[in-house]
JSON list of C-alpha atoms in Angstrom, two decimals:
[
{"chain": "S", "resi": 1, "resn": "UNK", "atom": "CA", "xyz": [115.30, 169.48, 109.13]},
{"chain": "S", "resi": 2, "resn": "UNK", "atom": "CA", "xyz": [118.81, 170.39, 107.96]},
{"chain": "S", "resi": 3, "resn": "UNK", "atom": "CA", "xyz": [119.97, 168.42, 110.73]},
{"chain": "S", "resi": 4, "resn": "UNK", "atom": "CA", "xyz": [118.33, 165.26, 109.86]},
{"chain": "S", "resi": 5, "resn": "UNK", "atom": "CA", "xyz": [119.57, 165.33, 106.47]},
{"chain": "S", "resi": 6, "resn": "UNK", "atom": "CA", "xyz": [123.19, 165.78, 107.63]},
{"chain": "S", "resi": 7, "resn": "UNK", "atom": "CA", "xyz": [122.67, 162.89, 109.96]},
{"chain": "S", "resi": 8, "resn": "UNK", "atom": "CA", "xyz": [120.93, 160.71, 107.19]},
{"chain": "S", "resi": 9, "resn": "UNK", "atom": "CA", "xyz": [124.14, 161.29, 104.28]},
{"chain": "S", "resi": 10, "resn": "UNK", "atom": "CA", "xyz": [126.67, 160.36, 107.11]},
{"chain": "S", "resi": 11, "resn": "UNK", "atom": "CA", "xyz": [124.86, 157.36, 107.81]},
{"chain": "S", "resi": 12, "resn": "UNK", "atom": "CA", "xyz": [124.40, 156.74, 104.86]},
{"chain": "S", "resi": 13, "resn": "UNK", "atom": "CA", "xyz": [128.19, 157.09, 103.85]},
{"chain": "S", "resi": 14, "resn": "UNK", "atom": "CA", "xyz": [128.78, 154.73, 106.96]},
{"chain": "S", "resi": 15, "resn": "UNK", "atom": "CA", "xyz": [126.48, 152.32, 105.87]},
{"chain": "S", "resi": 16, "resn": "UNK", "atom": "CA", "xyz": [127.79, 152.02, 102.19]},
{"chain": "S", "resi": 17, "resn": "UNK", "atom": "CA", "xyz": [131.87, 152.58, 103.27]},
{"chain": "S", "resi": 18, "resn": "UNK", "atom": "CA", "xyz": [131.28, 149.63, 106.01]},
{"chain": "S", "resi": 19, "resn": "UNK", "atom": "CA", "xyz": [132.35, 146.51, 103.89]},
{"chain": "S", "resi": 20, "resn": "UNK", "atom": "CA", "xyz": [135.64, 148.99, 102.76]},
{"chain": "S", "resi": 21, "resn": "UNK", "atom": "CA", "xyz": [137.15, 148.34, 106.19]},
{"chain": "S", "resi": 22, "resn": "UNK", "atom": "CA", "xyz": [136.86, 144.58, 107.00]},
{"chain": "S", "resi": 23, "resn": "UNK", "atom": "CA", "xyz": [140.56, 143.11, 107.43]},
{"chain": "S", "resi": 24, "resn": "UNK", "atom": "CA", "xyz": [141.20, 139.77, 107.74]},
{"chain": "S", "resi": 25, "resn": "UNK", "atom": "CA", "xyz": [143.70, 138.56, 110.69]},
{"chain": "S", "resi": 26, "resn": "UNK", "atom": "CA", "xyz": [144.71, 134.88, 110.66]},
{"chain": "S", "resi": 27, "resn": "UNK", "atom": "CA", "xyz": [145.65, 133.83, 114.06]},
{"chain": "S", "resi": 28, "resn": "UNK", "atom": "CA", "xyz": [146.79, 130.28, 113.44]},
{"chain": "S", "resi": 29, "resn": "UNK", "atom": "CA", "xyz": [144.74, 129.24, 116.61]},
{"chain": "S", "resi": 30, "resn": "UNK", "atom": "CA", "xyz": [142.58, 126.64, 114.75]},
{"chain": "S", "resi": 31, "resn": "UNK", "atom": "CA", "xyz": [145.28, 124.48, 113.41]},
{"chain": "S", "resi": 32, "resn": "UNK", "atom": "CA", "xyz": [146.74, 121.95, 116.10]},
{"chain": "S", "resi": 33, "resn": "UNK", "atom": "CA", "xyz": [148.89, 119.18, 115.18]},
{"chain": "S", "resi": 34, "resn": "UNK", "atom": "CA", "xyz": [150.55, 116.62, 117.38]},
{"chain": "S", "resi": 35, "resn": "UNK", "atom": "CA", "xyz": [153.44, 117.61, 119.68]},
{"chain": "S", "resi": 36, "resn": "UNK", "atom": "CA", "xyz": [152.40, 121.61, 119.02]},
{"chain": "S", "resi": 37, "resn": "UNK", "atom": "CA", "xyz": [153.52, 121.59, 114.90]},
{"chain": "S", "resi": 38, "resn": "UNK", "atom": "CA", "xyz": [150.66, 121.13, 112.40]},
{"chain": "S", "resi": 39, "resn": "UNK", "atom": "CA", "xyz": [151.84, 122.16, 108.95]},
{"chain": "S", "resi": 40, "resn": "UNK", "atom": "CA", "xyz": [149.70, 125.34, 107.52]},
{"chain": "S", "resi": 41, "resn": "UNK", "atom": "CA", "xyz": [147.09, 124.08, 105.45]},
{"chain": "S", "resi": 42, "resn": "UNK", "atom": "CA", "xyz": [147.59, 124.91, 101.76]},
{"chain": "S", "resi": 43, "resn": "UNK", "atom": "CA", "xyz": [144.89, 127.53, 101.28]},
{"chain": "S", "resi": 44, "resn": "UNK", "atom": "CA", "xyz": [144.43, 128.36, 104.84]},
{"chain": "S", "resi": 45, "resn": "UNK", "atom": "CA", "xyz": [142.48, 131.97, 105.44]},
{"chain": "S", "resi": 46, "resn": "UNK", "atom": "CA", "xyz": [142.41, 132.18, 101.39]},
{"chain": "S", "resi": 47, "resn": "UNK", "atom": "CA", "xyz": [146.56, 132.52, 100.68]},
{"chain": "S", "resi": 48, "resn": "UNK", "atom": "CA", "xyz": [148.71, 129.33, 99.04]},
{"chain": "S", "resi": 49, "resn": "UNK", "atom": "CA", "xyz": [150.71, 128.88, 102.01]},
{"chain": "S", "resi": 50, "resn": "UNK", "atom": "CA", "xyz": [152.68, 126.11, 99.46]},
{"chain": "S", "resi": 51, "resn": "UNK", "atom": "CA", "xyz": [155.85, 127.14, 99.06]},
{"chain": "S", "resi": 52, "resn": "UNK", "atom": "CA", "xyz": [156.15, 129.40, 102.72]},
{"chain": "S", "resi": 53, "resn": "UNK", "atom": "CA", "xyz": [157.83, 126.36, 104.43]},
{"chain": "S", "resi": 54, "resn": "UNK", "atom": "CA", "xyz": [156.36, 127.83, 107.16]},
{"chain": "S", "resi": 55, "resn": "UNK", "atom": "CA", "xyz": [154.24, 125.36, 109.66]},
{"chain": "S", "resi": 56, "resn": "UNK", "atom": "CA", "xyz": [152.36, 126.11, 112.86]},
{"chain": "S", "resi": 57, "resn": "UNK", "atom": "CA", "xyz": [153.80, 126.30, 116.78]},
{"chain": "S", "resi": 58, "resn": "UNK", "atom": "CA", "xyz": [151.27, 126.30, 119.64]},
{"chain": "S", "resi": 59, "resn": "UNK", "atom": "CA", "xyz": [153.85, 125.11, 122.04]},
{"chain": "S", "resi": 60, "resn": "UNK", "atom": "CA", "xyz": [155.11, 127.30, 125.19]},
{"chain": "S", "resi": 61, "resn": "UNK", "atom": "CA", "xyz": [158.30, 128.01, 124.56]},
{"chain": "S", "resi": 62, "resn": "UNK", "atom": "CA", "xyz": [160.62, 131.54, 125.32]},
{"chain": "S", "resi": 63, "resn": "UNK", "atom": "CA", "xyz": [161.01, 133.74, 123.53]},
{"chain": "S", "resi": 64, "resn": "UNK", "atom": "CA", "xyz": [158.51, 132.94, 120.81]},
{"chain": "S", "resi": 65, "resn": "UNK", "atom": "CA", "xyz": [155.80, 134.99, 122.93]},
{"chain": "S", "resi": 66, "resn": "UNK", "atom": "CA", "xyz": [151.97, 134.65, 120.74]},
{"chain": "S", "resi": 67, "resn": "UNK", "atom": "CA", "xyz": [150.39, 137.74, 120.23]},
{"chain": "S", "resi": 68, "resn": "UNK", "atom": "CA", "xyz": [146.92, 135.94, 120.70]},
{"chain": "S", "resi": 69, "resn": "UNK", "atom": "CA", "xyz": [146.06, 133.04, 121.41]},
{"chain": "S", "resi": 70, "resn": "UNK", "atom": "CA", "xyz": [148.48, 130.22, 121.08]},
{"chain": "S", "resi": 71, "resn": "UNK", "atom": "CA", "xyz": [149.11, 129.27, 117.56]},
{"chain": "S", "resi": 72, "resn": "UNK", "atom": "CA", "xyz": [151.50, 130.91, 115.54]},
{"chain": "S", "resi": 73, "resn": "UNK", "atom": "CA", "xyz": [153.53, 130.30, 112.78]},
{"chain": "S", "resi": 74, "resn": "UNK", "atom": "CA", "xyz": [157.44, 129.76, 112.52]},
{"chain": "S", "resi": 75, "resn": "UNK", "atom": "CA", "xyz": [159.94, 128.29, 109.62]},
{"chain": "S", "resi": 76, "resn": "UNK", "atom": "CA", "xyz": [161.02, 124.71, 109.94]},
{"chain": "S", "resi": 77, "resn": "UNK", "atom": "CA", "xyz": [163.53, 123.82, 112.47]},
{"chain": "S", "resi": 78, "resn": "UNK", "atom": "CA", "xyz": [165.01, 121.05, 111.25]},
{"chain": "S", "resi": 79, "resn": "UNK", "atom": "CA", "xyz": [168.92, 121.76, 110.01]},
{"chain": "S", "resi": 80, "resn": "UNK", "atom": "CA", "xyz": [169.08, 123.82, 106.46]},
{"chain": "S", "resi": 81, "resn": "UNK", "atom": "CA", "xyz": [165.46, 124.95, 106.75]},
{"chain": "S", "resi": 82, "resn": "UNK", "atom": "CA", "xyz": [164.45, 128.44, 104.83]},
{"chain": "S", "resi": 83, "resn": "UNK", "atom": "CA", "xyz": [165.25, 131.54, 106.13]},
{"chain": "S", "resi": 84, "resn": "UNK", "atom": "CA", "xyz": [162.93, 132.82, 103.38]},
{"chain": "S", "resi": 85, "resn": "UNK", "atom": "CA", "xyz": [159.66, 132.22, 103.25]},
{"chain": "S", "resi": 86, "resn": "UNK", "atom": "CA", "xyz": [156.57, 132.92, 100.11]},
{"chain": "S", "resi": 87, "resn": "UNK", "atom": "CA", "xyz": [153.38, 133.54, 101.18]},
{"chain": "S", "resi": 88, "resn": "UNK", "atom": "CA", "xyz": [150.90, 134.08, 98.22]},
{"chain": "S", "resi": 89, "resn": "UNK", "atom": "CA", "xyz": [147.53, 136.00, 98.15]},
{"chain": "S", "resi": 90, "resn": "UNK", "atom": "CA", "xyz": [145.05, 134.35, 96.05]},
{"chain": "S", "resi": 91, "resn": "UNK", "atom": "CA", "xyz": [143.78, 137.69, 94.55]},
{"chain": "S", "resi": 92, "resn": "UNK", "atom": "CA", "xyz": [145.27, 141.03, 94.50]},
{"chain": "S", "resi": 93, "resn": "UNK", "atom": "CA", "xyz": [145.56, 142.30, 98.70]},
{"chain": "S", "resi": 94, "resn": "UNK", "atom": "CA", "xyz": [146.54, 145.23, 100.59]},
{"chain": "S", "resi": 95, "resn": "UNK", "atom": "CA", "xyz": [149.14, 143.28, 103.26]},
{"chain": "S", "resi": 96, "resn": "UNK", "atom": "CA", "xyz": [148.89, 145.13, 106.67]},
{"chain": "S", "resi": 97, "resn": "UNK", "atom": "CA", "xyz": [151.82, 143.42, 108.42]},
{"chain": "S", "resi": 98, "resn": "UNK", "atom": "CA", "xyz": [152.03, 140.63, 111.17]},
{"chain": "S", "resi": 99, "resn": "UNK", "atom": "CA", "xyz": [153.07, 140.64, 114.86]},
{"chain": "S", "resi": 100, "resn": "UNK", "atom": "CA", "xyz": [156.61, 139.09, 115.40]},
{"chain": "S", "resi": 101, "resn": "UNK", "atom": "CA", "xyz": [158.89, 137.67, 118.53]},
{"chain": "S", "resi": 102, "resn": "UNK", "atom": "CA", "xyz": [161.54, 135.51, 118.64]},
{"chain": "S", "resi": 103, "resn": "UNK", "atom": "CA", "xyz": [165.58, 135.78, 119.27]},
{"chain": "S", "resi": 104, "resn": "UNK", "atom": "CA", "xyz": [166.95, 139.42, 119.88]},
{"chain": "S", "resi": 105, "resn": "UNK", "atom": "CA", "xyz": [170.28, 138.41, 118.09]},
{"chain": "S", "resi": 106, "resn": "UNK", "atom": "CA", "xyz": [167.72, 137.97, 115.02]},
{"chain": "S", "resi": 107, "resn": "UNK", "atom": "CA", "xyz": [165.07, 140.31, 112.79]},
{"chain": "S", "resi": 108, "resn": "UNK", "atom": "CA", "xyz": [162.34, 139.90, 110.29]},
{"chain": "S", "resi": 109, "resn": "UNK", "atom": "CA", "xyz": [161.42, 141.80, 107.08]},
{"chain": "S", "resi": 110, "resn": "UNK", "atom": "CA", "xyz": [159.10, 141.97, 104.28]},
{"chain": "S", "resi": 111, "resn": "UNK", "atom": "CA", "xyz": [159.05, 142.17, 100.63]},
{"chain": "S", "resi": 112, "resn": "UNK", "atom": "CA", "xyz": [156.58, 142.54, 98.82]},
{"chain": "S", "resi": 113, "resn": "UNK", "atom": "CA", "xyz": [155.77, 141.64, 95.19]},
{"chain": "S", "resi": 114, "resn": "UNK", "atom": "CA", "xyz": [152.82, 142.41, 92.66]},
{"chain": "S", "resi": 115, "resn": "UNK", "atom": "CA", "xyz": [152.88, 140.46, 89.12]},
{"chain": "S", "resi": 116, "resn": "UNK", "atom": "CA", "xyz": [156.50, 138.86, 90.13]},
{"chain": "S", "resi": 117, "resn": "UNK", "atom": "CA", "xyz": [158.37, 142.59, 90.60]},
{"chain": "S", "resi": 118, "resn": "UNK", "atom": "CA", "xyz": [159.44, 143.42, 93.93]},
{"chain": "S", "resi": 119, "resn": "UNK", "atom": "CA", "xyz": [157.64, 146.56, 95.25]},
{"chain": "S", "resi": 120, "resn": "UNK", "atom": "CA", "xyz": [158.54, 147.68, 98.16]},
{"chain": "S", "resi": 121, "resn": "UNK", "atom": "CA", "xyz": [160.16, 146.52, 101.38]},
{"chain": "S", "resi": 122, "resn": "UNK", "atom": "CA", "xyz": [159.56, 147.17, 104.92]},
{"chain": "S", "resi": 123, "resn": "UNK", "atom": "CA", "xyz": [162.12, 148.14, 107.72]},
{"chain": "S", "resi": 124, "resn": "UNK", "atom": "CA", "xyz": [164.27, 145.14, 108.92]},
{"chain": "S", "resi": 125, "resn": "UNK", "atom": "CA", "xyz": [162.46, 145.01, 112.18]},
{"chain": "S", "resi": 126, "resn": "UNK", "atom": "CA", "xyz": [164.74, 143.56, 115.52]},
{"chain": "S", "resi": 127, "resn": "UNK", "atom": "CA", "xyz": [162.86, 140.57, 117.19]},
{"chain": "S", "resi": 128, "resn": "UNK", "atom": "CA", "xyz": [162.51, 139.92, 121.11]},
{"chain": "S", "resi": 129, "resn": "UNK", "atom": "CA", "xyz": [160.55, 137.73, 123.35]},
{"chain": "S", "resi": 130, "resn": "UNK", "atom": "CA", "xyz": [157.62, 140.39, 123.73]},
{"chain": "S", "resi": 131, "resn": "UNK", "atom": "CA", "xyz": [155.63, 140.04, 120.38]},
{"chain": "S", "resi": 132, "resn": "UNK", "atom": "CA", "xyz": [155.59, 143.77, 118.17]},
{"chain": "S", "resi": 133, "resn": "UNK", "atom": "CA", "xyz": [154.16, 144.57, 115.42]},
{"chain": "S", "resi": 134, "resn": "UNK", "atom": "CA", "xyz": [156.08, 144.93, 111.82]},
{"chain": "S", "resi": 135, "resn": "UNK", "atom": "CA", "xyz": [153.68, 147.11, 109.37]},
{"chain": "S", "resi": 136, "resn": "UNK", "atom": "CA", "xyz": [154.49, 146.28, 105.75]},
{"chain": "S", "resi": 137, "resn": "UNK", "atom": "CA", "xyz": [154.45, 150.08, 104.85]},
{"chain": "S", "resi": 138, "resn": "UNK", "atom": "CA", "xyz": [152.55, 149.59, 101.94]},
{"chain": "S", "resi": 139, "resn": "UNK", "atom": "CA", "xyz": [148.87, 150.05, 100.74]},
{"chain": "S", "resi": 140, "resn": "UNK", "atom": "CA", "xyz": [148.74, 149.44, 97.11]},
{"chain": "S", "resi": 141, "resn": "UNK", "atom": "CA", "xyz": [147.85, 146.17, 96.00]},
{"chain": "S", "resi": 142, "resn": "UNK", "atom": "CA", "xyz": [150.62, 143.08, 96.78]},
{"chain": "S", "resi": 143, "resn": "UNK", "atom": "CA", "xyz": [149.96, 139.17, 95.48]},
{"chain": "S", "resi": 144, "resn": "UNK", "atom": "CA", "xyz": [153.46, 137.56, 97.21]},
{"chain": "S", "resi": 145, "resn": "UNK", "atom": "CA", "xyz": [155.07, 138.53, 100.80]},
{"chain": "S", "resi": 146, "resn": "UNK", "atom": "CA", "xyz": [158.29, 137.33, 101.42]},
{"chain": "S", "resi": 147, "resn": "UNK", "atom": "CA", "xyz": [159.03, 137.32, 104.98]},
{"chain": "S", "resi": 148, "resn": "UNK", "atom": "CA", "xyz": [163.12, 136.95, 105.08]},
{"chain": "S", "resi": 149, "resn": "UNK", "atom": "CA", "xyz": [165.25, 136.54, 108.52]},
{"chain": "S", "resi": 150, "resn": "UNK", "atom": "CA", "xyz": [169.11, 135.74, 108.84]},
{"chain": "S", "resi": 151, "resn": "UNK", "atom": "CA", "xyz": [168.12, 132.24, 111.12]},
{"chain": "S", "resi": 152, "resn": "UNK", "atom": "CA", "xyz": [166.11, 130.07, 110.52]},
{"chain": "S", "resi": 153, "resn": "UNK", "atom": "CA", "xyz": [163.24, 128.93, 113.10]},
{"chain": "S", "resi": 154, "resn": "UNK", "atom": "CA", "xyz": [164.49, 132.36, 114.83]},
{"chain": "S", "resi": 155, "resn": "UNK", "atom": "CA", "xyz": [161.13, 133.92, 114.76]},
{"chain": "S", "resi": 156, "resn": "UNK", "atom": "CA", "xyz": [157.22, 133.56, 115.22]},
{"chain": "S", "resi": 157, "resn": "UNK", "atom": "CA", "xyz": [154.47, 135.30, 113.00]},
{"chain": "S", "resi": 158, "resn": "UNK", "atom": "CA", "xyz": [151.07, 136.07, 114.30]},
{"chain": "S", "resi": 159, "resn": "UNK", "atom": "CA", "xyz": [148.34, 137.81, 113.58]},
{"chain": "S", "resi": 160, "resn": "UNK", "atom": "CA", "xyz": [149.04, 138.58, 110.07]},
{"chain": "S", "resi": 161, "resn": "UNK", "atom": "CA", "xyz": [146.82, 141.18, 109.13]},
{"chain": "S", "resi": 162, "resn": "UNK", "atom": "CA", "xyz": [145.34, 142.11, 104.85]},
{"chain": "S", "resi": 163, "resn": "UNK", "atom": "CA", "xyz": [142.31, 143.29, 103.26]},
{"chain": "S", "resi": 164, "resn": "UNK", "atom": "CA", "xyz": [141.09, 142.09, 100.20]},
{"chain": "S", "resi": 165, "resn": "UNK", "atom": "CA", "xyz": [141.44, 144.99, 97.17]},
{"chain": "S", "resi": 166, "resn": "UNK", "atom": "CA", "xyz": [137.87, 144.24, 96.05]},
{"chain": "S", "resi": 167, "resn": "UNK", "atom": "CA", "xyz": [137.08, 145.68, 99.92]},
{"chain": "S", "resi": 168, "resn": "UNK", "atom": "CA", "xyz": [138.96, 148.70, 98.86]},
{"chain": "S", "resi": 169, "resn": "UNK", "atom": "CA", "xyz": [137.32, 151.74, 97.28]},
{"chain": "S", "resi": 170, "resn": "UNK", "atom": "CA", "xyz": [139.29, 153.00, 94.50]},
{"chain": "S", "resi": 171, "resn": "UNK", "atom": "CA", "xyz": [139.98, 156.96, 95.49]},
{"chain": "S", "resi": 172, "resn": "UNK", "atom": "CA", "xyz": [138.58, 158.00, 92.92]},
{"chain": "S", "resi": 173, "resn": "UNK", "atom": "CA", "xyz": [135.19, 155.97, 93.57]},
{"chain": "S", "resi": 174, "resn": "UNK", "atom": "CA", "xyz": [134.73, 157.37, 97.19]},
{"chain": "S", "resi": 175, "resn": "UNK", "atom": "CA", "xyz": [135.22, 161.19, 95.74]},
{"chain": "S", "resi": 176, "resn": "UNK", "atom": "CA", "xyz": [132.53, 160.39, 93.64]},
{"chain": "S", "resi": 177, "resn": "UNK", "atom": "CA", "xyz": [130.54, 159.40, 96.38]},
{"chain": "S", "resi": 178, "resn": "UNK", "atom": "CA", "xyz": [131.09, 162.00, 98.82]},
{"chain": "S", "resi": 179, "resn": "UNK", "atom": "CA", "xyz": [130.46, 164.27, 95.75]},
{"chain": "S", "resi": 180, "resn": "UNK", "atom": "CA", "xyz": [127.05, 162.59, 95.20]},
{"chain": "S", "resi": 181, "resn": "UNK", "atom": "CA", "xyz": [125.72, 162.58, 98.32]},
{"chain": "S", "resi": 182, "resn": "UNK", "atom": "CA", "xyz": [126.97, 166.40, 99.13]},
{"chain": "S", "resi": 183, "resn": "UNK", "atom": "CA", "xyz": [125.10, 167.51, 95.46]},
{"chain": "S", "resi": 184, "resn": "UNK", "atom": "CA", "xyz": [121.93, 165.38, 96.91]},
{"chain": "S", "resi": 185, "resn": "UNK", "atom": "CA", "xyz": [121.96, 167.23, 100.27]},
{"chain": "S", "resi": 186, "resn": "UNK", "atom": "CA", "xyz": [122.59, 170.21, 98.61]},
{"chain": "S", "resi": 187, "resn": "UNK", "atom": "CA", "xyz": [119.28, 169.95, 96.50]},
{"chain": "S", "resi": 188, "resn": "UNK", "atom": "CA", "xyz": [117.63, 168.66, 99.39]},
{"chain": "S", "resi": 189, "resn": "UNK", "atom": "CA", "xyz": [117.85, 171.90, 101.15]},
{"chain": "S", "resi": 190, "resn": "UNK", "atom": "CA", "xyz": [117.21, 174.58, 98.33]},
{"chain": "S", "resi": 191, "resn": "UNK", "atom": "CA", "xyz": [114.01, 172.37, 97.80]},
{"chain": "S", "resi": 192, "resn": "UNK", "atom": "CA", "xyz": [113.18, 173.01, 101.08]},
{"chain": "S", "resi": 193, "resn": "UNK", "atom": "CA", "xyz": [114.38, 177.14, 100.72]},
{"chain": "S", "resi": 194, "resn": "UNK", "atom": "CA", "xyz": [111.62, 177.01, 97.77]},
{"chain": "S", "resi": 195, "resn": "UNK", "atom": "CA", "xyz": [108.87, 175.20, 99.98]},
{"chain": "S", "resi": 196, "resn": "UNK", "atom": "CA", "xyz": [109.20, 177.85, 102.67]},
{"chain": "S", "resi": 197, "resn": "UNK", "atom": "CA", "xyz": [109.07, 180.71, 100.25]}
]
């Protein structure tokens, strides 16, 4: 019996933890624009894309390798385009990272901002034709990423990877939880030490 109890709370913890872990990944393979550029829709995937001068490249071209798919995203390459670019979240988000390739004489960073201060940064990270992965190395809650390279149209972004804070459980919350459900179980079985007696 104590086994089927155990295997109920973990379900049970599964069950209620499940919507905690859903990420969101926006691959940029459903925008297509003429000549393999399509600018990034405003609000696509739920961030103001507005003021990231950053527009969408589903073209073949070496060394800007996709990490799925074929769309990706990559600044403007016409002459004096940004070398900075603002991506913001429309409500506070835990910002995973993004997978990057483009020139090896060129790299990619992040910063990262919540209520206009900067907050962290992540490792300059040193681009080449076979797409990696740059993790933001940060998981508090973020509402601007500023992706920043010395070149512009040097590099592609793809895959950029978040989770939405209200998907989050608050520390705190999940102790409580866990705490609950091991007090329950707990019960459970002196209840049943009291039935047998």
């Amino acid at each position: 019996m104590h086994t089927i109890i155990r295997q109920f709370a973990v379900s049970a913890a599964f069950a209620l933890c499940a919507p905690y872990a859903s990420a969101g990944v926006l691959n940029f393979d459903d925008i297509v624009g003429p000549n393999g550029f399509a600018a990034v829709p405003a609000n696509y995937g739920g961030l103001d894309w507005s003021h990231s001068g950053l527009s969408v490249f589903t073209g073949e071209q070496a060394p800007f390798t996709p990490h799925s798919g074929q769309g990706r995203v990559t600044t403007d390459w016409i002459d004096g385009g940004p070398i900075v670019s603002t991506i913001h979240f429309l409500a506070p988000t835990v910002f995973n990272g993004a997978w990057f390739s483009g020139y090896s004489d060129s790299s990619v960073r992040f910063d990262l901002y919540a209520a206009g201060q900067l907050v962290a940064n992540s490792d300059w990270h040193q681009l080449s034709n076979t797409p990696a992965f740059l993790d933001a190395g940060w998981d508090r809650a973020i509402d601007a990423v500023v992706v920043s390279t010395e070149f512009q149209a040097s590099y592609v972004m793809d895959d950029l990877t978040f989770e939405d804070v209200a998907q989050v459980p608050e520390p705190g919350t999940l102790a409580l939880f866990l705490a609950g459900l091991g007090l329950a179980g707990a019960s459970r079985r002196r209840w049943f030490r009291i039935q047998k007696t």
